[in-house]
């Protein structure tokens, strides 16, 4: 049979398992897959390519004096070979499953766009506070590790509060509690520098209790997108990662391009390759307190990762802010091709106490000027906020003059979607972007079709 391997469902999980296959027409046995540290109720033992085999041989080592026992075996067909993303999903299914993004557990993830009107690149902030800077970019995830070494991250079981500023402005926040007496609020805004967007994300830790709180706030850069594979997302290969720290901040480079800069000093920085069997996966190293001293890593499989750590010591009633910045530039970014260098960030107005709030107030004033004076009154004011929000997201989803329904799965502008959007913006008192779009689309049609 042409096979990729064997999925084993255990009754008593062994310490390790190895699968070999005998190639058809020969007496030669080859190792297809190994699970040197079996965990949970099953092992997915698959090769990276399908092979024509005449026999399989499963070898196991018992976890104690009892012999391992099986419940069920399932042949893995040639279309389910081991991929880098599958290896990452398997790592996420083990001891620290709650610390991994939900899409790795086959759960749907919701997000909102963060950007400037007509910007060619937009960021997304998902429901758990994870950030994807641009289409196809690696995910940045906040993880809290308390003084006892216990780590926590927002997941589907976490009570979470989601808000937009003033109830409608595209300036989202995600709030949850990593431990009793501690609130973590992730807020994202986009500003314009040199005609291109820069996404700012602030993580605010607030001690709401009566006892001091100490621990470490960590930002993990993971080799995956916010959107899952079934929504054209999935992996975001990190083959090279390098972290640089300085007295007043830090920066993370992925595949040679700066992904983001920390506007406050980080006390820890680590980078690690995934390893042959996930032994270098950054989550397990963080939980175990064995993060490597190395600040750069290479991984041919694209599963390298990194982290920045910030020491936190909060007296009751106090708070601490960590702010990072993603410079997106004004070029169309295609993850399948080498990305242009990230533009430098003008830091003058972005650093210092209260800088994020001052900039956020400026962004809010801009949105108020655009959409705050809508002459519509309804008994339920939230319906007016909903209308304002949708108009704001229409402006954000524009790419130049091109109108698009979303920031990720649309590479073209369709006249049906654009016409509906343009009509809405005209009714909302914004005829200029509608007029510019129709002029742009007409010129594009002439150029493409000779009309």
GROMACS .gro file of N, CA and C in nm, residues 253-387:
model
  405
  253UNK      N    1   1.358   4.034   1.454
  253UNK     CA    2   1.369   4.015   1.309
  253UNK      C    3   1.328   3.872   1.274
  254UNK      N    4   1.246   3.858   1.172
  254UNK     CA    5   1.202   3.727   1.122
  254UNK      C    6   1.240   3.718   0.976
  255UNK      N    7   1.317   3.616   0.941
  255UNK     CA    8   1.362   3.594   0.803
  255UNK      C    9   1.429   3.719   0.746
  256UNK      N   10   1.505   3.786   0.832
  256UNK     CA   11   1.585   3.901   0.789
  256UNK      C   12   1.514   4.034   0.790
  257UNK      N   13   1.382   4.036   0.820
  257UNK     CA   14   1.306   4.161   0.821
  257UNK      C   15   1.257   4.191   0.962
  258UNK      N   16   1.269   4.317   1.005
  258UNK     CA   17   1.220   4.354   1.137
  258UNK      C   18   1.069   4.338   1.142
  259UNK      N   19   1.023   4.254   1.234
  259UNK     CA   20   0.879   4.234   1.251
  259UNK      C   21   0.820   4.341   1.342
  260UNK      N   22   0.881   4.360   1.459
  260UNK     CA   23   0.832   4.465   1.548
  260UNK      C   24   0.944   4.514   1.638
  261UNK      N   25   0.921   4.631   1.693
  261UNK     CA   26   1.014   4.690   1.789
  261UNK      C   27   0.942   4.708   1.922
  262UNK      N   28   1.011   4.678   2.030
  262UNK     CA   29   0.959   4.705   2.163
  262UNK      C   30   1.004   4.845   2.202
  263UNK      N   31   0.908   4.927   2.244
  263UNK     CA   32   0.938   5.065   2.279
  263UNK      C   33   0.977   5.080   2.425
  264UNK      N   34   0.980   4.969   2.498
  264UNK     CA   35   1.027   4.968   2.637
  264UNK      C   36   1.130   4.857   2.650
  265UNK      N   37   1.221   4.866   2.745
  265UNK     CA   38   1.326   4.764   2.758
  265UNK      C   39   1.268   4.627   2.795
  266UNK      N   40   1.327   4.524   2.738
  266UNK     CA   41   1.294   4.385   2.773
  266UNK      C   42   1.409   4.327   2.855
  267UNK      N   43   1.375   4.254   2.959
  267UNK     CA   44   1.479   4.197   3.045
  267UNK      C   45   1.525   4.060   2.998
  268UNK      N   46   1.445   3.994   2.913
  268UNK     CA   47   1.481   3.861   2.864
  268UNK      C   48   1.458   3.857   2.713
  269UNK      N   49   1.539   3.778   2.645
  269UNK     CA   50   1.522   3.756   2.502
  269UNK      C   51   1.576   3.618   2.467
  270UNK      N   52   1.497   3.541   2.393
  270UNK     CA   53   1.538   3.405   2.357
  270UNK      C   54   1.485   3.370   2.219
  271UNK      N   55   1.559   3.287   2.149
  271UNK     CA   56   1.515   3.232   2.021
  271UNK      C   57   1.556   3.086   2.017
  272UNK      N   58   1.472   3.003   1.954
  272UNK     CA   59   1.500   2.860   1.953
  272UNK      C   60   1.441   2.794   1.829
  273UNK      N   61   1.514   2.695   1.777
  273UNK     CA   62   1.462   2.609   1.671
  273UNK      C   63   1.370   2.505   1.734
  274UNK      N   64   1.278   2.452   1.655
  274UNK     CA   65   1.179   2.357   1.706
  274UNK      C   66   1.243   2.227   1.751
  275UNK      N   67   1.343   2.180   1.678
  275UNK     CA   68   1.406   2.053   1.711
  275UNK      C   69   1.342   1.937   1.636
  276UNK      N   70   1.412   1.825   1.634
  276UNK     CA   71   1.365   1.709   1.559
  276UNK      C   72   1.231   1.658   1.609
  277UNK      N   73   1.208   1.668   1.741
  277UNK     CA   74   1.084   1.617   1.800
  277UNK      C   75   1.017   1.719   1.891
  278UNK      N   76   1.041   1.847   1.864
  278UNK     CA   77   0.977   1.952   1.942
  278UNK      C   78   1.045   1.984   2.073
  279UNK      N   79   1.167   1.934   2.093
  279UNK     CA   80   1.235   1.959   2.220
  279UNK      C   81   1.274   2.105   2.238
  280UNK      N   82   1.278   2.182   2.128
  280UNK     CA   83   1.312   2.324   2.139
  280UNK      C   84   1.191   2.416   2.129
  281UNK      N   85   1.071   2.361   2.132
  281UNK     CA   86   0.951   2.443   2.119
  281UNK      C   87   0.946   2.545   2.234
  282UNK      N   88   0.922   2.671   2.201
  282UNK     CA   89   0.943   2.781   2.294
  282UNK      C   90   0.848   2.777   2.413
  283UNK      N   91   0.726   2.724   2.395
  283UNK     CA   92   0.628   2.723   2.503
  283UNK      C   93   0.675   2.636   2.620
  284UNK      N   94   0.720   2.514   2.588
  284UNK     CA   95   0.767   2.424   2.693
  284UNK      C   96   0.889   2.479   2.764
  285UNK      N   97   0.978   2.545   2.690
  285UNK     CA   98   1.097   2.604   2.752
  285UNK      C   99   1.057   2.717   2.846
  286UNK      N  100   0.958   2.796   2.807
  286UNK     CA  101   0.912   2.905   2.893
  286UNK      C  102   0.852   2.851   3.023
  287UNK      N  103   0.766   2.751   3.013
  287UNK     CA  104   0.702   2.695   3.132
  287UNK      C  105   0.805   2.632   3.225
  288UNK      N  106   0.902   2.563   3.166
  288UNK     CA  107   1.004   2.495   3.247
  288UNK      C  108   1.108   2.591   3.303
  289UNK      N  109   1.108   2.714   3.257
  289UNK     CA  110   1.210   2.808   3.302
  289UNK      C  111   1.347   2.778   3.246
  290UNK      N  112   1.351   2.718   3.127
  290UNK     CA  113   1.480   2.679   3.066
  290UNK      C  114   1.499   2.748   2.930
  291UNK      N  115   1.452   2.871   2.918
  291UNK     CA  116   1.470   2.944   2.793
  291UNK      C  117   1.618   2.960   2.761
  292UNK      N  118   1.655   2.941   2.635
  292UNK     CA  119   1.797   2.949   2.600
  292UNK      C  120   1.849   3.092   2.605
  293UNK      N  121   1.979   3.106   2.623
  293UNK     CA  122   2.041   3.238   2.621
  293UNK      C  123   2.056   3.291   2.479
  294UNK      N  124   2.050   3.201   2.381
  294UNK     CA  125   2.068   3.242   2.242
  294UNK      C  126   1.956   3.336   2.198
  295UNK      N  127   1.992   3.438   2.122
  295UNK     CA  128   1.894   3.534   2.073
  295UNK      C  129   1.871   3.522   1.923
  296UNK      N  130   1.923   3.417   1.864
  296UNK     CA  131   1.894   3.392   1.723
  296UNK      C  132   1.887   3.242   1.700
  297UNK      N  133   1.810   3.203   1.600
  297UNK     CA  134   1.792   3.061   1.572
  297UNK      C  135   1.759   3.043   1.425
  298UNK      N  136   1.797   2.926   1.373
  298UNK     CA  137   1.765   2.887   1.235
  298UNK      C  138   1.695   2.752   1.239
  299UNK      N  139   1.592   2.738   1.157
  299UNK     CA  140   1.515   2.613   1.152
  299UNK      C  141   1.472   2.590   1.007
  300UNK      N  142   1.527   2.486   0.944
  300UNK     CA  143   1.493   2.458   0.804
  300UNK      C  144   1.345   2.429   0.785
  301UNK      N  145   1.279   2.376   0.888
  301UNK     CA  146   1.138   2.343   0.875
  301UNK      C  147   1.048   2.465   0.890
  302UNK      N  148   1.104   2.580   0.929
  302UNK     CA  149   1.024   2.701   0.945
  302UNK      C  150   0.950   2.710   1.076
  303UNK      N  151   0.992   2.634   1.177
  303UNK     CA  152   0.922   2.631   1.306
  303UNK      C  153   1.000   2.697   1.418
  304UNK      N  154   1.094   2.783   1.385
  304UNK     CA  155   1.164   2.857   1.489
  304UNK      C  156   1.067   2.954   1.557
  305UNK      N  157   1.103   3.000   1.677
  305UNK     CA  158   1.019   3.093   1.752
  305UNK      C  159   1.108   3.175   1.844
  306UNK      N  160   1.051   3.280   1.899
  306UNK     CA  161   1.127   3.365   1.990
  306UNK      C  162   1.037   3.424   2.096
  307UNK      N  163   1.099   3.488   2.194
  307UNK     CA  164   1.021   3.553   2.299
  307UNK      C  165   1.098   3.669   2.359
  308UNK      N  166   1.022   3.769   2.399
  308UNK     CA  167   1.072   3.880   2.479
  308UNK      C  168   1.004   3.872   2.615
  309UNK      N  169   1.082   3.889   2.722
  309UNK     CA  170   1.029   3.881   2.857
  309UNK      C  171   1.048   4.011   2.931
  310UNK      N  172   0.944   4.053   3.004
  310UNK     CA  173   0.946   4.178   3.079
  310UNK      C  174   0.917   4.148   3.226
  311UNK      N  175   1.005   4.191   3.314
  311UNK     CA  176   0.984   4.171   3.457
  311UNK      C  177   0.872   4.263   3.504
  312UNK      N  178   0.784   4.207   3.587
  312UNK     CA  179   0.668   4.282   3.637
  312UNK      C  180   0.666   4.273   3.788
  313UNK      N  181   0.654   4.387   3.855
  313UNK     CA  182   0.638   4.394   4.000
  313UNK      C  183   0.541   4.508   4.029
  314UNK      N  184   0.417   4.473   4.064
  314UNK     CA  185   0.312   4.572   4.079
  314UNK      C  186   0.259   4.575   4.222
  315UNK      N  187   0.263   4.693   4.282
  315UNK     CA  188   0.196   4.713   4.409
  315UNK      C  189   0.046   4.723   4.384
  316UNK      N  190  -0.038   4.701   4.485
  316UNK     CA  191  -0.183   4.713   4.466
  316UNK      C  192  -0.221   4.848   4.406
  317UNK      N  193  -0.305   4.842   4.303
  317UNK     CA  194  -0.355   4.963   4.239
  317UNK      C  195  -0.265   5.021   4.131
  318UNK      N  196  -0.147   4.964   4.110
  318UNK     CA  197  -0.055   5.018   4.009
  318UNK      C  198  -0.065   4.941   3.878
  319UNK      N  199  -0.003   4.996   3.774
  319UNK     CA  200  -0.007   4.933   3.643
  319UNK      C  201   0.126   4.950   3.571
  320UNK      N  202   0.148   4.865   3.472
  320UNK     CA  203   0.269   4.869   3.391
  320UNK      C  204   0.231   4.849   3.246
  321UNK      N  205   0.290   4.928   3.157
  321UNK     CA  206   0.259   4.922   3.014
  321UNK      C  207   0.379   4.870   2.936
  322UNK      N  208   0.352   4.781   2.842
  322UNK     CA  209   0.451   4.737   2.742
  322UNK      C  210   0.393   4.773   2.606
  323UNK      N  211   0.468   4.847   2.526
  323UNK     CA  212   0.420   4.893   2.396
  323UNK      C  213   0.515   4.842   2.288
  324UNK      N  214   0.459   4.786   2.181
  324UNK     CA  215   0.537   4.741   2.066
  324UNK      C  216   0.482   4.806   1.940
  325UNK      N  217   0.566   4.815   1.839
  325UNK     CA  218   0.528   4.884   1.714
  325UNK      C  219   0.566   4.800   1.593
  326UNK      N  220   0.473   4.787   1.498
  326UNK     CA  221   0.494   4.717   1.372
  326UNK      C  222   0.492   4.820   1.260
  327UNK      N  223   0.603   4.840   1.191
  327UNK     CA  224   0.607   4.930   1.075
  327UNK      C  225   0.575   4.849   0.951
  328UNK      N  226   0.463   4.881   0.885
  328UNK     CA  227   0.415   4.798   0.774
  328UNK      C  228   0.465   4.846   0.638
  329UNK      N  229   0.489   4.974   0.623
  329UNK     CA  230   0.530   5.026   0.493
  329UNK      C  231   0.412   5.040   0.399
  330UNK      N  232   0.437   5.094   0.278
  330UNK     CA  233   0.329   5.117   0.183
  330UNK      C  234   0.336   5.024   0.062
  331UNK      N  235   0.425   4.924   0.067
  331UNK     CA  236   0.434   4.828  -0.044
  331UNK      C  237   0.343   4.710  -0.017
  332UNK      N  238   0.293   4.651  -0.124
  332UNK     CA  239   0.213   4.530  -0.110
  332UNK      C  240   0.305   4.415  -0.071
  333UNK      N  241   0.275   4.350   0.041
  333UNK     CA  242   0.362   4.244   0.094
  333UNK      C  243   0.307   4.108   0.054
  334UNK      N  244   0.392   4.026  -0.003
  334UNK     CA  245   0.356   3.890  -0.042
  334UNK      C  246   0.449   3.795   0.032
  335UNK      N  247   0.397   3.721   0.131
  335UNK     CA  248   0.484   3.632   0.210
  335UNK      C  249   0.557   3.528   0.126
  336UNK      N  250   0.509   3.502   0.004
  336UNK     CA  251   0.574   3.401  -0.080
  336UNK      C  252   0.701   3.453  -0.146
  337UNK      N  253   0.724   3.582  -0.140
  337UNK     CA  254   0.844   3.641  -0.200
  337UNK      C  255   0.921   3.716  -0.092
  338UNK      N  256   1.050   3.743  -0.117
  338UNK     CA  257   1.127   3.820  -0.018
  338UNK      C  258   1.061   3.955   0.010
  339UNK      N  259   1.046   3.987   0.137
  339UNK     CA  260   0.979   4.110   0.175
  339UNK      C  261   1.076   4.227   0.172
  340UNK      N  262   1.028   4.345   0.135
  340UNK     CA  263   1.115   4.463   0.140
  340UNK      C  264   1.150   4.495   0.284
  341UNK      N  265   1.260   4.565   0.308
  341UNK     CA  266   1.296   4.601   0.445
  341UNK      C  267   1.185   4.682   0.511
  342UNK      N  268   1.169   4.660   0.641
  342UNK     CA  269   1.070   4.738   0.715
  342UNK      C  270   1.118   4.881   0.729
  343UNK      N  271   1.030   4.979   0.708
  343UNK     CA  272   1.072   5.118   0.724
  343UNK      C  273   1.105   5.149   0.870
  344UNK      N  274   1.189   5.247   0.892
  344UNK     CA  275   1.221   5.290   1.027
  344UNK      C  276   1.100   5.358   1.090
  345UNK      N  277   1.089   5.346   1.222
  345UNK     CA  278   0.979   5.408   1.295
  345UNK      C  279   1.029   5.537   1.358
  346UNK      N  280   0.954   5.645   1.337
  346UNK     CA  281   0.985   5.772   1.403
  346UNK      C  282   0.935   5.763   1.547
  347UNK      N  283   1.027   5.757   1.642
  347UNK     CA  284   0.992   5.727   1.780
  347UNK      C  285   0.965   5.850   1.865
  348UNK      N  286   0.985   5.968   1.811
  348UNK     CA  287   0.980   6.090   1.893
  348UNK      C  288   0.852   6.100   1.974
  349UNK      N  289   0.738   6.077   1.911
  349UNK     CA  290   0.610   6.095   1.979
  349UNK      C  291   0.553   5.964   2.035
  350UNK      N  292   0.628   5.855   2.023
  350UNK     CA  293   0.573   5.724   2.061
  350UNK      C  294   0.629   5.669   2.191
  351UNK      N  295   0.728   5.732   2.248
  351UNK     CA  296   0.790   5.682   2.370
  351UNK      C  297   0.770   5.781   2.484
  352UNK      N  298   0.786   5.729   2.604
  352UNK     CA  299   0.767   5.812   2.722
  352UNK      C  300   0.634   5.786   2.788
  353UNK      N  301   0.622   5.832   2.912
  353UNK     CA  302   0.499   5.810   2.989
  353UNK      C  303   0.380   5.875   2.919
  354UNK      N  304   0.273   5.798   2.906
  354UNK     CA  305   0.150   5.850   2.848
  354UNK      C  306   0.151   5.868   2.698
  355UNK      N  307   0.259   5.826   2.629
  355UNK     CA  308   0.268   5.849   2.485
  355UNK      C  309   0.159   5.774   2.410
  356UNK      N  310   0.133   5.649   2.447
  356UNK     CA  311   0.032   5.571   2.376
  356UNK      C  312  -0.105   5.638   2.388
  357UNK      N  313  -0.139   5.686   2.508
  357UNK     CA  314  -0.269   5.750   2.526
  357UNK      C  315  -0.279   5.878   2.445
  358UNK      N  316  -0.172   5.956   2.439
  358UNK     CA  317  -0.175   6.079   2.359
  358UNK      C  318  -0.198   6.049   2.212
  359UNK      N  319  -0.125   5.949   2.160
  359UNK     CA  320  -0.141   5.913   2.020
  359UNK      C  321  -0.280   5.856   1.995
  360UNK      N  322  -0.330   5.773   2.087
  360UNK     CA  323  -0.464   5.716   2.072
  360UNK      C  324  -0.570   5.825   2.071
  361UNK      N  325  -0.553   5.929   2.151
  361UNK     CA  326  -0.648   6.041   2.150
  361UNK      C  327  -0.648   6.110   2.015
  362UNK      N  328  -0.529   6.123   1.954
  362UNK     CA  329  -0.521   6.186   1.822
  362UNK      C  330  -0.592   6.101   1.717
  363UNK      N  331  -0.572   5.967   1.722
  363UNK     CA  332  -0.639   5.878   1.628
  363UNK      C  333  -0.790   5.885   1.648
  364UNK      N  334  -0.835   5.886   1.774
  364UNK     CA  335  -0.978   5.894   1.802
  364UNK      C  336  -1.038   6.023   1.748
  365UNK      N  337  -0.964   6.134   1.760
  365UNK     CA  338  -1.014   6.261   1.708
  365UNK      C  339  -1.031   6.256   1.556
  366UNK      N  340  -0.941   6.185   1.488
  366UNK     CA  341  -0.952   6.172   1.343
  366UNK      C  342  -1.076   6.093   1.305
  367UNK      N  343  -1.104   5.984   1.376
  367UNK     CA  344  -1.223   5.905   1.346
  367UNK      C  345  -1.350   5.983   1.382
  368UNK      N  346  -1.344   6.062   1.488
  368UNK     CA  347  -1.460   6.144   1.524
  368UNK      C  348  -1.490   6.246   1.415
  369UNK      N  349  -1.385   6.304   1.358
  369UNK     CA  350  -1.406   6.401   1.250
  369UNK      C  351  -1.467   6.335   1.127
  370UNK      N  352  -1.431   6.210   1.100
  370UNK     CA  353  -1.483   6.142   0.981
  370UNK      C  354  -1.628   6.097   1.000
  371UNK      N  355  -1.658   6.039   1.116
  371UNK     CA  356  -1.784   5.965   1.129
  371UNK      C  357  -1.866   6.003   1.252
  372UNK      N  358  -1.815   6.093   1.333
  372UNK     CA  359  -1.884   6.121   1.460
  372UNK      C  360  -2.007   6.206   1.447
  373UNK      N  361  -2.027   6.272   1.333
  373UNK     CA  362  -2.139   6.365   1.320
  373UNK      C  363  -2.251   6.310   1.233
  374UNK      N  364  -2.265   6.180   1.230
  374UNK     CA  365  -2.374   6.121   1.152
  374UNK      C  366  -2.508   6.165   1.209
  375UNK      N  367  -2.594   6.224   1.126
  375UNK     CA  368  -2.722   6.277   1.173
  375UNK      C  369  -2.828   6.169   1.179
  376UNK      N  370  -2.811   6.075   1.268
  376UNK     CA  371  -2.906   5.964   1.280
  376UNK      C  372  -2.933   5.939   1.427
  377UNK      N  373  -3.058   5.933   1.464
  377UNK     CA  374  -3.096   5.909   1.602
  377UNK      C  375  -3.193   5.791   1.607
  378UNK      N  376  -3.161   5.692   1.690
  378UNK     CA  377  -3.246   5.575   1.705
  378UNK      C  378  -3.264   5.545   1.854
  379UNK      N  379  -3.373   5.479   1.892
  379UNK     CA  380  -3.391   5.445   2.034
  379UNK      C  381  -3.277   5.360   2.089
  380UNK      N  382  -3.221   5.275   2.006
  380UNK     CA  383  -3.106   5.193   2.047
  380UNK      C  384  -2.980   5.255   1.987
  381UNK      N  385  -2.903   5.326   2.070
  381UNK     CA  386  -2.785   5.397   2.020
  381UNK      C  387  -2.678   5.302   1.967
  382UNK      N  388  -2.682   5.175   2.011
  382UNK     CA  389  -2.580   5.081   1.965
  382UNK      C  390  -2.593   5.055   1.816
  383UNK      N  391  -2.713   5.074   1.759
  383UNK     CA  392  -2.730   5.055   1.615
  383UNK      C  393  -2.658   5.165   1.537
  384UNK      N  394  -2.657   5.286   1.591
  384UNK     CA  395  -2.583   5.395   1.528
  384UNK      C  396  -2.433   5.366   1.537
  385UNK      N  397  -2.388   5.317   1.654
  385UNK     CA  398  -2.247   5.281   1.670
  385UNK      C  399  -2.208   5.171   1.571
  386UNK      N  400  -2.299   5.075   1.550
  386UNK     CA  401  -2.270   4.967   1.456
  386UNK      C  402  -2.254   5.023   1.315
  387UNK      N  403  -2.339   5.118   1.277
  387UNK     CA  404  -2.330   5.180   1.145
  387UNK      C  405  -2.198   5.254   1.129
   0.00000   0.00000   0.00000
